Coordinates of C-alpha atoms in Angstrom, one line a residue:
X1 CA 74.3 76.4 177.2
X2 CA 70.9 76.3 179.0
X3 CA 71.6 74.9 182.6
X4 CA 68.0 75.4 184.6
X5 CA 65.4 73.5 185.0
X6 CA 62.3 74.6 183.2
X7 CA 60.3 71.7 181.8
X8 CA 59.5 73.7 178.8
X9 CA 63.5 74.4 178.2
X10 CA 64.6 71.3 179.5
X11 CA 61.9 69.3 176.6
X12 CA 63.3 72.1 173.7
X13 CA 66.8 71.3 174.7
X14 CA 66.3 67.8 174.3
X15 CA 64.5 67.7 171.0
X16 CA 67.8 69.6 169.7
X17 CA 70.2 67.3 171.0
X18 CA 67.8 64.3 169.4
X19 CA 67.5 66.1 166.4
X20 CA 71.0 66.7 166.3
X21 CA 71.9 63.0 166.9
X22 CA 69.3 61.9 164.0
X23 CA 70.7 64.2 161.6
X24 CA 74.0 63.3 162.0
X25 CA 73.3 59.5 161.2
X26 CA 71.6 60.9 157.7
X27 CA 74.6 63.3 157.1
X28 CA 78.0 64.2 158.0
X29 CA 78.5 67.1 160.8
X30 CA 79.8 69.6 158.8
X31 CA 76.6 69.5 156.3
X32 CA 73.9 70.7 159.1
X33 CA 72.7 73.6 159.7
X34 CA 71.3 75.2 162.6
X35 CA 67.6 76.3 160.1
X36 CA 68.4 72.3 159.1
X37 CA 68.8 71.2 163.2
X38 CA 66.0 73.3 164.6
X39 CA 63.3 72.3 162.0
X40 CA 63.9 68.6 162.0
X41 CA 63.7 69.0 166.1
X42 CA 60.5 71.5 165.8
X43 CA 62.2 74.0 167.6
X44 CA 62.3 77.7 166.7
X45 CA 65.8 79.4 165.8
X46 CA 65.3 81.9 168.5
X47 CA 64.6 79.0 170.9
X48 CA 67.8 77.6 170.1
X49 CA 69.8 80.8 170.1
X50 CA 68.1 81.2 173.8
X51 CA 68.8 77.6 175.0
X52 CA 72.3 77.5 173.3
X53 CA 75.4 79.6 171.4
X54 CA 76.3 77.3 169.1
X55 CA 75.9 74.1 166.8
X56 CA 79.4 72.9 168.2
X57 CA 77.9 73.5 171.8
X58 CA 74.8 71.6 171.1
X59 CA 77.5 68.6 170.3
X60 CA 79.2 69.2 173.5
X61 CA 75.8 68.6 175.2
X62 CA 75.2 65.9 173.4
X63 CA 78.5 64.3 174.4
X64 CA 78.0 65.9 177.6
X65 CA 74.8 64.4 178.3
X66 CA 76.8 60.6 178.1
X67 CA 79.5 61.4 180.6
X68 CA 76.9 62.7 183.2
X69 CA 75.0 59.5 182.7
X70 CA 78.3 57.8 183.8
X71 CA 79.2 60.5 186.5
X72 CA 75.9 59.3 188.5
X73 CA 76.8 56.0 188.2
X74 CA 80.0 56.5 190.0
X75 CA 80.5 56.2 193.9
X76 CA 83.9 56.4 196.3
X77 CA 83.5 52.9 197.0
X78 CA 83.2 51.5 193.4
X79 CA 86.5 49.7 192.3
X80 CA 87.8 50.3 189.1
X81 CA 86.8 47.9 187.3
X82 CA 82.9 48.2 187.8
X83 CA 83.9 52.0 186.6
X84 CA 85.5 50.3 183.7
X85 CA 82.6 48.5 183.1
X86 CA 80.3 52.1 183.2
X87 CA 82.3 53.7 180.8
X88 CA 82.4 50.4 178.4
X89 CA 78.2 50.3 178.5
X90 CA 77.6 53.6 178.2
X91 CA 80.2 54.3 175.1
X92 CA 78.5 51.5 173.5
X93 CA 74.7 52.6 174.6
X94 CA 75.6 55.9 172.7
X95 CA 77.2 53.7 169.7
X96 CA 75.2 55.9 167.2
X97 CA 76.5 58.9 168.4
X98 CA 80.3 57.9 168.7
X99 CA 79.8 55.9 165.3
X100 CA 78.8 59.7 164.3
X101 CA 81.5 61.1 165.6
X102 CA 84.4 59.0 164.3
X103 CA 83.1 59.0 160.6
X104 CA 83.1 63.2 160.9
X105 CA 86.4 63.1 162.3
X106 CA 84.7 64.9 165.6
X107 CA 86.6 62.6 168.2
X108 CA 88.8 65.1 169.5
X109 CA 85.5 67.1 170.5
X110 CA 84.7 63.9 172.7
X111 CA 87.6 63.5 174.4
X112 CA 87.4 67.6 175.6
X113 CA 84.5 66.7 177.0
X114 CA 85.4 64.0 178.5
X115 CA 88.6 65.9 179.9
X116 CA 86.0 68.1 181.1
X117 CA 83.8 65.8 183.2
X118 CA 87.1 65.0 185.0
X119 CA 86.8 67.6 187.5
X120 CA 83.0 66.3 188.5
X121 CA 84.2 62.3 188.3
X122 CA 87.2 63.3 190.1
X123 CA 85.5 64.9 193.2
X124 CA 84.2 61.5 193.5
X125 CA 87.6 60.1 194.7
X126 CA 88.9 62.6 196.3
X127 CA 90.6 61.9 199.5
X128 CA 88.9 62.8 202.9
X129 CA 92.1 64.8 204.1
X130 CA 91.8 66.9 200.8
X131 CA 95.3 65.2 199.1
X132 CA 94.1 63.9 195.9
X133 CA 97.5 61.9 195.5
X134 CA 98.1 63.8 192.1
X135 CA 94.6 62.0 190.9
X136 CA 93.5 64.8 188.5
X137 CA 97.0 63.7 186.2
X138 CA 95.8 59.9 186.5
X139 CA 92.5 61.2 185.6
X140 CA 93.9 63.4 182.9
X141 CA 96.0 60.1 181.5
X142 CA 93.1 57.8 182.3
X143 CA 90.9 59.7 180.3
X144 CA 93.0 60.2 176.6
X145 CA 94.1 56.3 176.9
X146 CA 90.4 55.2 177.5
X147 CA 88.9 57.5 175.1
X148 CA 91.2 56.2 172.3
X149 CA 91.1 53.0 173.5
X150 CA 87.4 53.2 172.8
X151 CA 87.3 54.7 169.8
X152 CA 90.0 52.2 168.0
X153 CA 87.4 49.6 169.4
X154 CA 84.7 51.2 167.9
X155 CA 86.2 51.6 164.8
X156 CA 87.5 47.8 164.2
X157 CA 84.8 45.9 161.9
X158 CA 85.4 42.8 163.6
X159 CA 85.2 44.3 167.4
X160 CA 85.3 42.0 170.6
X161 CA 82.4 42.6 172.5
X162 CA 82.0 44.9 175.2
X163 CA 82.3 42.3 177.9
X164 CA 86.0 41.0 176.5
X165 CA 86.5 44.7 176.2
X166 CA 86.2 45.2 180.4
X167 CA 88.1 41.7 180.8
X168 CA 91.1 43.4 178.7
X169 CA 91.4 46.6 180.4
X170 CA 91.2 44.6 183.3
X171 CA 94.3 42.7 182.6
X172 CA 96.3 45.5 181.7
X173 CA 96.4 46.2 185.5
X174 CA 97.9 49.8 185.1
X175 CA 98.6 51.6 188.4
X176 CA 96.7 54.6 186.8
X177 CA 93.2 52.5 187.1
X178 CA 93.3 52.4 190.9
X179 CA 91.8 56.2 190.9
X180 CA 91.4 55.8 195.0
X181 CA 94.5 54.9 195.7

């Protein structure tokens, strides 16, 4: 996967992951093709193949792409429950894509990604003295429960809102949601 910063890369890259996301609302995962992928996005197949291995790993940038949104928004001294909050907007910002996701059955792609990010989010928290107080297993726990959590919500035709969403979490008061503890 392309990680520098040339504009010219950077635009390409981004083209495929829209393209990507567009085709997937018009057709299930399994049924694109990389020729299908790279012309809709007006990219060439050897750009692609330079920028990126895979169709799967253009997925996992897509998803990718959501969790670093959220990863900026993150500081130490945000509670939990603003982070909550985050995590709740941005799911639902990228509806289309998680909407994509659960009717191709690609969820469990998400939530690898999202286990991934942990390592980035968690540096956030870490503890001055360097004991992280076991967070990357709260993380690790935070992160399946949230993730299917999310995706039950998405998937339930008559959905609370995103705000009753935070308010529930919120009153679960779980131990495992103070991450600075």
């Amino acid at each position: 996967m392309y990680d520098g910063n040339n504009p010219k890369a950077l635009l390409s890259m981004n083209l495929l992951i829209d393209g990507l996301i567009d085709l997937m609302n018009e057709r299930p995962y399994e049924k694109i093709s990389i020729k299908d992928i790279c012309e809709y996005s007006g990219v060439s197949r050897q750009t692609f193949y330079n920028l990126i291995e895979t169709k799967e790993a253009l997925l996992r940038s897509c998803i990718r792409n959501v969790f670093d949104e959220i990863i900026k928004k993150q500081t130490y001294e945000m509670d939990a429950n603003m982070s909550i909050l985050i995590f709740v907007q941005a799911f639902y910002e990228n509806q289309k894509l998680v909407d994509c996701l659960i009717r191709d059955h690609q969820e469990m792609i998400f939530v690898q990604v999202f286990i991934a990010s942990i390592r980035d989010l968690t540096a956030l928290f870490e503890h001055k003295d360097n004991q992280t107080s076991y967070i990357y297993y709260k993380m690790a726990y935070y992160a399946g429960g949230l993730s299917q959590l999310l995706f039950w919500w998405m998937k339930d035709p008559k959905r609370v809102s995103s705000e009753v969403l935070v308010e529930i979490l919120k009153g679960l008061d779980l131990p495992y949601f103070d991450l600075t503890e």
